[in-house]
XYZ file of C-alpha atoms in Angstrom:
702
model
C 16.130 -17.902 18.008
C 17.146 -14.634 16.022
C 17.541 -11.959 18.640
C 17.753 -8.530 16.479
C 20.381 -6.360 16.741
C 19.028 -3.110 18.226
C 19.047 -0.121 15.212
C 20.466 3.185 15.728
C 17.101 5.028 14.574
C 15.969 8.308 15.907
C 12.970 8.171 17.972
C 11.640 11.260 19.151
C 10.323 12.886 22.773
C 11.187 16.488 22.400
C 12.249 18.032 19.393
C 15.801 19.934 18.499
C 15.829 23.431 19.461
C 16.148 24.742 15.617
C 12.796 23.236 14.761
C 10.843 25.827 16.622
C 12.262 28.569 14.325
C 11.619 26.415 11.100
C 9.884 28.761 8.599
C 7.040 26.613 7.142
C 6.372 29.688 4.872
C 9.860 29.323 2.930
C 9.092 25.723 2.728
C 7.001 23.440 0.210
C 5.866 20.063 1.427
C 5.068 17.391 -0.809
C 3.240 13.705 -0.145
C 3.292 11.016 -2.738
C 1.216 7.892 -2.555
C -1.010 5.929 -4.529
C -3.154 5.788 -1.893
C -4.151 9.587 -1.992
C -8.067 9.967 -2.252
C -7.563 6.292 -3.366
C -8.926 3.677 -0.472
C -7.137 0.731 -1.739
C -4.860 -0.239 1.868
C -3.929 0.859 5.547
C -1.869 3.655 3.935
C -5.127 5.592 3.244
C -5.723 5.591 6.625
C -2.717 6.733 7.506
C -2.685 9.605 4.871
C -6.350 10.592 5.515
C -6.146 10.747 9.245
C -2.737 12.592 9.390
C -3.966 15.344 6.833
C -5.784 17.630 9.522
C -2.752 17.569 11.633
C -0.198 18.525 8.603
C -2.688 20.918 7.018
C -2.835 22.905 10.650
C 1.044 23.415 10.440
C 1.999 23.660 6.627
C -1.320 25.495 5.735
C -1.592 26.546 1.765
C 2.255 24.882 1.404
C 1.201 21.452 1.667
C 0.104 19.249 -1.118
C -0.480 15.734 -1.871
C 0.082 13.882 -5.279
C -1.918 10.676 -5.949
C -3.676 9.337 -9.154
C -6.551 10.496 -10.610
C -9.881 8.139 -10.804
C -13.153 9.796 -12.012
C -15.293 8.061 -9.417
C -13.120 9.082 -6.392
C -12.560 12.746 -7.975
C -16.504 13.432 -8.332
C -17.041 11.933 -4.612
C -14.209 12.976 -2.780
C -12.597 16.207 -4.288
C -13.470 19.776 -4.948
C -11.632 20.977 -8.088
C -10.273 24.608 -7.407
C -7.134 26.614 -9.022
C -3.717 26.478 -7.097
C -3.066 29.406 -5.213
C 0.414 28.643 -5.252
C 2.143 30.109 -8.260
C 4.672 27.501 -8.620
C 2.090 24.631 -8.379
C -0.100 26.676 -10.773
C 2.369 26.704 -13.200
C 3.766 23.285 -13.057
C -0.222 21.953 -13.579
C -0.398 24.151 -16.821
C 3.044 23.312 -18.216
C 2.213 19.614 -17.788
C -1.495 20.194 -19.183
C -0.190 22.061 -22.127
C 2.467 19.050 -22.975
C -0.348 16.467 -23.381
C -1.004 15.456 -19.849
C -4.083 15.578 -17.725
C -3.368 16.772 -14.324
C -6.307 17.476 -12.131
C -6.057 19.997 -8.782
C -8.271 20.350 -5.847
C -9.231 19.973 -2.388
C -9.782 16.550 -0.723
C -13.071 16.541 1.115
C -11.593 15.221 4.526
C -10.800 17.000 7.889
C -8.231 19.503 7.130
C -9.223 19.565 3.430
C -5.681 19.473 1.671
C -4.554 20.130 -1.659
C -4.499 17.444 -4.225
C -3.068 17.145 -7.349
C -4.296 14.613 -9.181
C -2.262 12.677 -12.521
C -4.409 10.595 -15.022
C -2.548 7.343 -15.733
C -4.305 6.174 -18.673
C -4.157 9.721 -20.420
C -0.273 9.412 -20.258
C 0.020 5.622 -21.020
C 1.591 6.411 -24.534
C 4.942 7.443 -23.173
C 4.999 4.331 -21.053
C 8.260 2.683 -23.142
C 9.993 5.920 -23.069
C 9.778 6.153 -19.465
C 10.854 2.416 -19.325
C 14.333 3.914 -21.044
C 14.390 6.712 -18.707
C 14.098 4.236 -15.566
C 16.553 1.774 -17.130
C 19.298 4.732 -17.150
C 18.499 5.871 -14.033
C 19.028 2.557 -12.238
C 19.264 -0.270 -14.549
C 15.633 -1.520 -13.710
C 13.488 -3.028 -16.433
C 9.876 -3.662 -16.118
C 8.274 -6.365 -17.908
C 5.185 -5.664 -20.405
C 2.978 -7.835 -18.577
C 3.200 -6.220 -15.099
C 0.312 -3.903 -15.403
C 0.715 -2.539 -11.829
C 4.583 -1.680 -12.337
C 3.702 0.012 -15.240
C 1.045 1.737 -13.825
C 3.577 2.843 -10.979
C 6.211 3.989 -13.628
C 3.916 6.001 -15.429
C 2.864 7.831 -11.844
C 6.636 7.983 -10.770
C 7.402 9.656 -14.203
C 4.633 11.909 -13.471
C 5.599 13.051 -10.154
C 9.143 13.489 -11.139
C 8.271 15.792 -14.012
C 5.431 17.979 -12.041
C 8.374 18.078 -9.421
C 11.013 19.468 -11.967
C 8.133 22.328 -12.793
C 7.603 22.855 -9.320
C 11.525 23.572 -8.335
C 12.079 25.874 -11.685
C 9.408 28.182 -10.348
C 9.939 27.672 -6.397
C 11.275 31.293 -5.901
C 13.604 30.300 -3.635
C 11.636 28.024 -1.648
C 12.871 24.719 -0.570
C 11.015 21.747 -1.496
C 10.335 18.554 0.979
C 8.871 15.387 -0.762
C 7.814 12.302 1.045
C 7.107 8.919 -0.877
C 5.146 6.334 0.546
C 5.719 2.598 -0.321
C 7.510 1.391 -3.714
C 4.262 2.267 -5.795
C 5.505 5.946 -5.234
C 9.026 5.374 -5.373
C 9.928 5.522 -9.172
C 9.144 9.335 -8.427
C 11.699 9.496 -5.633
C 14.413 7.643 -8.147
C 13.756 9.918 -11.357
C 13.915 13.052 -9.340
C 17.425 12.039 -7.526
C 18.904 10.539 -10.604
C 17.723 13.983 -12.476
C 19.509 16.183 -9.569
C 16.205 17.938 -8.448
C 16.839 20.388 -5.694
C 14.502 18.549 -3.167
C 14.947 17.018 0.251
C 13.260 13.624 0.161
C 11.756 11.179 2.478
C 10.898 7.252 1.823
C 8.906 5.742 3.834
C 7.749 2.451 4.049
C 5.014 0.636 5.500
C 6.076 -3.220 5.073
C 8.556 -4.654 2.899
C 7.248 -5.765 -0.588
C 9.305 -9.114 -0.202
C 8.424 -9.685 3.604
C 4.785 -9.861 3.214
C 5.237 -12.403 0.172
C 7.439 -14.445 2.436
C 5.270 -14.384 5.239
C 2.232 -15.234 3.086
C 4.423 -18.606 2.373
C 4.477 -20.003 6.049
C 7.984 -19.302 6.160
C 9.674 -18.683 9.478
C 10.569 -15.386 8.475
C 11.651 -13.581 11.692
C 14.014 -16.166 12.556
C 15.654 -16.567 9.428
C 15.978 -12.977 8.459
C 19.946 -12.953 8.007
C 19.923 -16.309 6.274
C 17.554 -15.311 3.060
C 19.224 -14.928 -0.193
C 17.073 -11.750 -0.808
C 17.669 -11.799 -5.038
C 16.689 -15.441 -5.300
C 13.651 -15.241 -3.053
C 12.511 -11.968 -4.966
C 13.158 -13.716 -8.398
C 11.514 -17.317 -7.320
C 8.508 -14.748 -6.934
C 8.674 -12.879 -10.072
C 8.616 -9.714 -8.075
C 12.247 -9.097 -8.600
C 11.895 -6.003 -10.500
C 9.733 -4.422 -7.969
C 11.972 -5.505 -5.055
C 14.510 -3.400 -7.076
C 12.315 -0.358 -7.282
C 11.390 -0.518 -3.845
C 15.474 -0.913 -2.433
C 16.582 1.443 -4.892
C 14.010 3.852 -3.623
C 15.422 3.440 -0.435
C 19.001 4.017 -1.000
C 18.024 7.146 -3.116
C 16.345 8.980 -0.343
C 18.124 11.000 2.066
C 16.060 9.772 5.003
C 14.774 6.365 5.201
C 11.816 5.954 7.578
C 9.257 3.101 8.339
C 6.646 2.749 10.905
C 7.716 0.670 13.683
C 10.546 -0.868 15.173
C 10.015 -4.894 14.128
C 9.590 -3.479 10.567
C 12.833 -1.479 10.900
C 14.672 -4.839 11.533
C 12.785 -6.294 8.827
C 13.771 -3.451 6.303
C 17.428 -3.654 7.644
C 17.568 -7.350 6.419
C 15.420 -6.743 3.231
C 16.331 -3.703 2.012
C 19.869 -3.265 3.211
C 19.512 -0.171 5.211
C 18.912 1.175 8.700
C 15.837 3.407 8.868
C 16.955 6.880 10.254
C 13.616 7.420 12.136
C 10.657 5.295 12.910
C 7.635 7.479 12.362
C 4.511 5.346 14.200
C 1.017 5.856 12.761
C -1.867 7.552 14.508
C -5.011 8.429 14.383
C -7.255 11.433 14.448
C -8.596 10.627 17.832
C -11.050 13.439 17.663
C -12.864 11.350 15.253
C -13.414 8.328 17.215
C -13.467 9.792 20.914
C -17.073 9.895 22.063
C -16.020 12.052 24.833
C -17.678 10.609 28.016
C -20.123 8.539 26.179
C -18.335 5.639 25.172
C -19.248 3.266 27.494
C -22.963 4.326 26.440
C -22.138 3.607 23.026
C -20.931 0.389 23.908
C -23.894 -0.435 25.277
C -25.978 0.793 22.981
C -24.466 -1.113 20.003
C -23.807 -4.421 21.962
C -27.556 -4.515 21.937
C -27.634 -4.482 18.307
C -25.243 -7.147 18.089
C -27.247 -9.024 20.887
C -30.382 -8.827 18.331
C -28.277 -10.120 15.290
C -27.276 -13.091 17.260
C -31.142 -13.874 18.874
C -31.748 -14.459 14.899
C -28.651 -16.195 14.013
C -29.316 -18.722 16.610
C -32.943 -19.071 16.928
C -33.934 -22.227 18.441
C -30.654 -22.684 19.767
C -30.750 -19.674 22.082
C -29.982 -21.570 25.250
C -27.171 -19.034 26.773
C -27.891 -15.907 28.557
C -27.009 -13.247 26.467
C -26.156 -11.171 29.535
C -23.162 -12.948 30.219
C -22.052 -13.594 26.615
C -18.966 -11.687 25.207
C -18.668 -10.778 21.803
C -14.769 -10.933 19.956
C -14.005 -10.420 16.918
C -10.908 -10.543 14.451
C -11.297 -8.433 11.225
C -9.062 -7.512 8.289
C -7.513 -8.589 4.500
C -8.487 -12.480 4.470
C -4.484 -13.421 5.354
C -5.475 -16.655 7.276
C -1.792 -17.152 8.569
C -0.408 -13.499 8.463
C -3.778 -11.837 10.045
C -3.172 -14.863 12.696
C -6.589 -16.640 12.165
C -4.762 -19.967 12.515
C -3.912 -19.494 16.050
C -7.119 -17.551 16.767
C -9.019 -20.655 15.980
C -7.101 -23.015 17.680
C -7.186 -21.124 20.762
C -10.963 -20.838 20.456
C -10.880 -24.611 20.648
C -8.431 -24.839 23.710
C -10.992 -21.880 25.013
C -13.994 -24.068 24.687
C -12.437 -26.906 26.226
C -12.022 -24.552 29.517
C -15.194 -23.165 29.779
C -16.884 -26.333 29.330
C -14.566 -27.991 31.775
C -14.837 -25.587 34.203
C -19.067 -25.602 33.832
C -19.079 -21.947 32.602
C -22.058 -20.102 32.331
C -20.179 -17.526 30.153
C -20.704 -17.832 26.286
C -18.117 -16.609 23.799
C -19.693 -15.578 20.547
C -16.760 -14.717 17.638
C -17.100 -12.620 14.696
C -14.841 -13.227 11.555
C -14.805 -10.221 9.422
C -12.598 -11.079 6.427
C -13.776 -10.781 2.741
C -13.731 -14.008 0.798
C -15.672 -14.934 -2.302
C -19.199 -15.308 -1.743
C -22.441 -15.866 -4.288
C -25.201 -14.524 -1.646
C -26.385 -14.297 1.957
C -26.562 -17.659 3.242
C -30.620 -18.692 3.088
C -30.575 -20.032 6.647
C -29.072 -16.952 8.048
C -31.494 -14.661 6.033
C -34.154 -16.900 7.954
C -32.909 -16.268 11.468
C -33.004 -12.662 11.099
C -36.877 -13.064 9.221
C -37.785 -15.284 12.325
C -36.400 -12.908 14.973
C -38.311 -9.998 13.466
C -41.762 -12.101 13.308
C -41.346 -12.892 17.248
C -40.918 -9.422 18.079
C -43.568 -8.279 16.082
C -46.046 -11.137 17.615
C -44.622 -10.088 20.805
C -45.490 -6.636 20.487
C -49.251 -7.050 19.394
C -49.724 -9.450 22.099
C -48.271 -7.140 24.647
C -50.333 -4.391 23.158
C -53.525 -6.166 23.450
C -52.750 -7.331 26.946
C -52.188 -3.706 28.021
C -55.369 -2.582 26.612
C -57.090 -5.513 28.870
C -54.972 -4.312 31.827
C -55.845 -0.778 31.368
C -59.810 -1.159 30.944
C -59.786 -3.410 34.210
C -57.561 -0.580 36.194
C -60.234 2.039 34.986
C -62.843 -0.018 36.448
C -61.140 -0.514 39.750
C -60.731 -3.928 39.075
C -57.843 -6.434 39.403
C -57.796 -8.665 36.311
C -58.145 -12.438 36.178
C -54.696 -13.352 34.696
C -56.175 -16.536 33.753
C -58.326 -14.903 31.593
C -56.632 -11.641 30.447
C -54.988 -13.654 27.427
C -57.686 -15.617 25.407
C -57.443 -18.713 23.058
C -56.250 -16.747 19.905
C -53.261 -15.404 22.303
C -52.198 -18.397 23.397
C -52.534 -19.845 19.850
C -50.591 -17.122 18.207
C -47.816 -17.343 20.981
C -47.821 -21.383 20.270
C -47.219 -20.849 16.696
C -44.717 -18.575 17.209
C -42.755 -21.200 19.537
C -43.194 -23.747 16.743
C -41.761 -21.250 13.945
C -38.506 -21.174 16.447
C -38.094 -24.806 15.933
C -35.025 -26.122 14.162
C -33.256 -29.154 13.167
C -30.228 -27.832 12.007
C -27.186 -26.262 13.848
C -26.531 -22.727 13.349
C -24.408 -21.834 10.494
C -21.139 -20.892 11.203
C -20.829 -18.351 7.853
C -23.197 -15.872 7.465
C -22.874 -16.375 3.259
C -22.576 -19.161 0.487
C -18.796 -19.380 -0.066
C -17.653 -20.277 -3.453
C -14.807 -22.088 -2.155
C -16.375 -23.588 0.722
C -14.506 -26.729 0.921
C -11.017 -25.527 0.566
C -11.815 -22.306 2.440
C -8.838 -21.706 5.427
C -11.227 -20.765 8.395
C -14.378 -23.492 7.410
C -11.504 -26.220 6.829
C -9.951 -25.283 10.535
C -13.468 -25.023 11.847
C -14.519 -28.535 10.601
C -11.001 -30.100 12.086
C -11.507 -28.394 15.666
C -15.164 -29.108 15.824
C -16.647 -25.818 16.449
C -19.966 -26.101 14.998
C -22.168 -24.068 17.228
C -23.576 -27.167 18.869
C -25.751 -26.442 22.305
C -22.879 -27.973 24.382
C -20.246 -25.362 22.570
C -19.599 -22.701 24.939
C -17.727 -20.853 22.119
C -19.869 -20.272 19.231
C -18.206 -19.014 15.720
C -19.589 -16.805 13.029
C -17.589 -15.979 9.850
C -19.020 -12.501 8.012
C -16.876 -12.831 4.691
C -17.664 -9.247 3.796
C -16.776 -5.934 5.246
C -19.489 -4.599 7.611
C -22.026 -2.065 6.021
C -25.059 0.102 7.637
C -27.115 -0.775 4.683
C -26.655 -4.670 4.999
C -29.946 -6.582 5.420
C -27.983 -8.963 7.984
C -25.867 -6.870 10.373
C -26.833 -3.497 9.311
C -23.870 -1.948 11.680
C -21.023 0.374 10.359
C -17.614 -1.289 11.405
C -16.932 1.503 14.108
C -20.587 0.811 15.860
C -19.496 -3.219 15.523
C -16.075 -2.198 17.084
C -17.888 -0.244 20.141
C -20.463 -2.919 20.731
C -17.980 -5.618 21.045
C -16.056 -6.957 24.262
C -12.872 -7.740 22.611
C -10.517 -7.598 19.410
C -8.368 -10.192 18.713
C -5.634 -9.675 16.325
C -2.757 -12.411 17.186
C -0.745 -11.447 13.614
C 2.249 -12.794 12.666
C 2.867 -10.275 9.898
C 1.541 -6.471 11.125
C 3.825 -3.824 10.117
C 1.734 -1.608 12.068
C -1.744 -2.479 12.870
C -4.683 -0.236 12.543
C -7.323 -2.122 13.774
C -6.294 -2.857 17.507
C -5.316 1.122 17.791
C -8.928 2.018 16.221
C -10.124 -0.404 19.188
C -7.830 1.566 21.968
C -9.391 4.788 20.925
C -12.568 3.796 21.172
C -11.932 2.069 24.600
C -12.316 -1.465 23.241
C -9.617 -3.921 24.666
C -7.535 -5.860 22.103
C -5.010 -8.576 21.744
C -2.042 -7.832 19.547
C 1.515 -9.677 19.155
C 5.052 -8.725 19.340
C 5.459 -9.330 15.716
C 3.228 -6.103 15.185
C 4.447 -2.436 15.075
C 1.398 -1.588 17.420
C 2.366 -4.352 19.951
C 5.705 -3.044 20.005
C 4.823 0.372 20.455
C 2.461 -0.361 23.354
C 4.901 -2.734 24.883
C 7.829 0.023 24.731
C 5.139 2.678 26.575
C 3.024 0.928 28.480
C 4.644 -0.462 31.846
C 1.927 -3.020 32.208
C 0.104 -3.057 28.751
C -2.698 -5.985 30.426
C -4.047 -3.496 32.867
C -4.903 -1.305 30.001
C -6.746 -4.040 28.307
C -3.786 -4.524 25.598
C -2.928 -8.022 25.506
C 0.520 -8.749 23.657
C 1.009 -12.161 22.779
C 4.518 -13.184 22.150
C 4.833 -14.641 18.426
C 8.602 -14.221 18.462
C 10.315 -15.992 21.021
C 7.907 -19.111 21.538
C 7.038 -21.725 19.534
C 3.744 -21.704 17.892
C 2.116 -23.841 20.358
C 3.151 -22.085 23.313
C 1.719 -18.947 21.883
C -1.505 -20.417 21.350
C -1.546 -21.392 24.572
C -0.623 -17.766 25.864
C -3.474 -16.377 23.801
C -5.718 -19.092 25.544
C -4.874 -17.765 28.739
C -5.644 -14.223 27.711
C -8.759 -15.160 26.488
C -10.049 -17.266 29.395
C -9.030 -14.413 31.822
C -11.014 -11.999 30.113
C -13.783 -14.320 30.428
C -13.294 -14.533 34.121
C -13.632 -10.970 34.349
C -16.950 -9.196 36.294
C -18.710 -6.428 34.267
C -17.341 -3.884 36.362
C -13.946 -5.263 35.931
C -14.383 -4.808 32.289
C -15.936 -1.255 32.781
C -12.612 -0.310 34.738
C -10.520 -2.112 31.573
C -12.495 -0.248 28.959
C -11.573 3.345 30.757
C -8.012 2.362 30.963
C -8.149 1.393 27.417
C -9.748 5.006 26.410
C -7.036 6.770 28.016
C -4.347 5.129 25.880
C -5.627 7.185 23.119
C -3.495 10.413 23.347
C -0.573 7.925 22.669
C -2.007 7.226 19.263
C -3.065 10.639 18.142
C -1.481 12.464 15.365
C -1.101 15.644 17.421
C 1.735 13.886 19.299
C 3.116 11.187 16.680
C 3.239 13.562 14.009
C 6.063 15.102 15.416
C 8.201 11.842 14.324
C 7.293 12.732 10.720
C 8.450 16.465 11.703
C 11.349 15.289 13.176
C 12.197 13.212 9.563
C 11.749 16.484 7.729
C 14.124 18.363 9.679
C 16.948 15.731 9.181
C 16.100 15.561 5.512
C 16.319 19.234 5.242
C 19.627 18.974 6.939
C 21.233 16.325 4.530
C 19.685 17.871 1.604
C 20.803 21.575 1.796
C 23.651 21.150 4.971
C 24.745 24.596 3.863
C 21.347 25.998 4.831
C 19.640 23.670 7.452
C 22.074 22.540 10.273
C 21.010 20.324 13.347
C 22.505 20.001 16.304
C 25.423 18.082 17.310
C 23.156 15.948 19.788
C 20.254 13.593 18.631
C 16.630 14.345 19.834
C 15.982 12.996 23.436
C 14.729 9.651 23.413
C 11.801 8.005 24.767
C 13.108 4.577 25.305
C 13.260 5.167 28.862
C 9.700 6.235 29.273
C 7.039 3.705 30.342
C 3.479 4.574 30.827
C 2.783 3.538 34.100
C 1.172 0.724 35.610
C -2.278 1.870 37.497
C -1.276 2.508 41.168
C -5.016 1.909 42.021
C -6.453 -1.861 43.302
C -6.745 -3.982 41.467
C -3.830 -2.976 39.723
C -5.253 -5.046 36.767
C -8.746 -6.645 36.393
C -6.980 -10.089 36.723
C -5.826 -9.369 39.925
C -9.301 -9.686 41.776
C -10.350 -12.631 39.574
C -11.769 -15.918 40.810
C -10.556 -19.466 39.865
C -13.440 -20.167 37.183
C -15.887 -17.650 34.778
C -18.250 -15.717 37.167
C -21.363 -14.089 35.941
C -20.679 -10.744 35.389
C -23.186 -9.494 37.904
C -20.910 -10.744 40.800
C -18.979 -7.598 42.198
C -16.914 -7.386 44.960
C -18.433 -5.121 47.555
C -15.195 -3.630 48.490
C -14.100 -2.474 44.905
C -15.547 0.798 45.388
C -13.090 1.746 47.977
C -9.828 0.339 45.998
C -10.554 2.101 42.604
C -10.988 5.669 42.182
C -11.073 6.495 38.482
C -10.981 10.351 38.589
C -7.544 10.210 40.531
C -6.115 7.181 38.203
C -7.592 9.112 35.320
C -5.812 12.308 36.221
C -2.394 10.727 37.042
C -2.572 9.109 33.239
C -3.392 12.681 31.978
C -0.100 14.031 33.934
C 1.726 11.196 32.328
C 0.877 11.201 28.677
C 2.505 14.844 28.914
C 5.749 13.646 29.831
C 7.533 12.085 26.811
C 5.726 14.196 24.486
C 6.440 17.715 25.602
C 8.937 20.081 24.153
C 10.935 19.367 27.238
C 13.913 17.095 27.266
C 13.324 13.875 28.144
C 15.745 12.276 30.281
C 17.649 9.146 28.130
C 16.728 5.895 28.826
C 18.532 2.280 28.596
C 17.026 1.207 25.209
C 15.922 -2.298 25.270
C 17.249 -4.691 22.740
C 14.961 -6.812 20.723
C 14.723 -9.901 22.158
C 14.816 -8.414 25.597
C 10.878 -8.483 25.780
C 9.445 -11.523 27.770
C 5.865 -12.125 28.358
């Protein structure tokens, strides 16, 4: 097994003393990304959620550069005139020379300025700019790769814009952060033209790494054995790989989002990242103050309504003893861990049946795939549920009126006569309408590739067909959730709040925003030590399981062992009482401070300071000692009893209402919360944090 070397990357607990005095008013900060105002991937979430924190710090000296799309401009951007003279001149010059450059404020929290380039309007310059790229780094782009050609146009416009800005910057120093290979050509051309800018390149996932993992290769154990050029060439992405690698080596500072991606980048791109910049969230957006438990109950009830309709005729399980689990994301069957999740569900189903458990698990797969419409049987289920609800209400009103009249007369009504024959007939017809000859469907839509779909094929193999004897029920929803859906009318955030557990056993996940979103909403989640989020939590939390973060070891265990470990996590979760789940959700929600951009944004600050000192060493100096490290810090294990919900579990799953009479004395929520609030300040304050022993990759044991 590969034991990756410890990287000499700089993590940030406190900041160097010279940061506090850095004159932001004498600097201009630009961030370049294809996802600016353009929701096409996870980087959009990074840019969008980080904008407020950065805009608060930099004010009118912060700008985002991205592509122009008319529909995005009309719905997300308020056009205005640039206040900064250098930016205004750059926009005017480019527009006079045949480009279309748009300027405005992005209508998100923080309202940052955006500069958007119309790619198609400048496409006539493509051949010229291909020549410029060849002269700069000897990388040629095939004419048939439309995406790479668009990225070259975008990068060329970016470099042109930055030249115009630096020509009129009036002594202000310019920092530019480029995200991913799509923005990388702008960095390459800027450095080739010797523009006076400080550059940062951030990779959120290596291009070749994503391709290799999608091919079901034992990626992490063969990192040092790949013939990189050969692998990129065989996948016909060699030119893109060269663009990415050139960007990495041209940048003054190279950053990535997690330790696991840093190891990958060192082997794939041949440069160690200088700084790890974990992804955060605007926690205020997801925080429901003290109402998140109430929101969980409210949205759980809406999911229960959907389940009543979906399983009509087979609703022989208690919804109050039913747990809702989900996995969501791009439909990458192996990369996202859907393969190991389904196998674990089969084993979990066996355990629950063997122990004669009254707990039922309903699992949702929210992964978009090709469909041609809703499943008729699924729509019928919701119609039957609504019809039953209406019937029950009409009978209830009739019953209530008769009861009311009898009480007004001072009589106790005869319960045998309060319902007449018509009422009984209506109720019998309602019962007959719920009869069903077929099993509840495992998918809510008609799949175009039903016979070859990986999830459906695996379901057929393991035999999870939603039969009455199954304690694990499966529902594939091959479409992103929407509040306007006639089937499950809920936004994704509402759905997550209503679930009990998010399961994301990914094999390739450079960061992992979905488990992070679960955490700030107080929903426990399963992740892995091959995801950036899992590594981050493993590094900063002494007992992640006690805080509702279950980390599956997919790096140093066989696939079968990892599957068994995941099964144990799921089975242990099923054994918790309702009160134990409430305790765990409280603890999970308290970890949200670790993921707040107000703290994690400081890693980006450090990267910017480092690039200034490298680009302009005569004017910006770093201290001789590196910033204090956080590796020695661990978010402590809760000291209250039970230390984790599994600490007081019985040997088999129990009813949600079973409670330990002494639990109230052993668990003090306020005391534990206050202790956690104090602990979160330690690694993230501006004070020095003692340097601890850094763990080597491979020392993690689950």
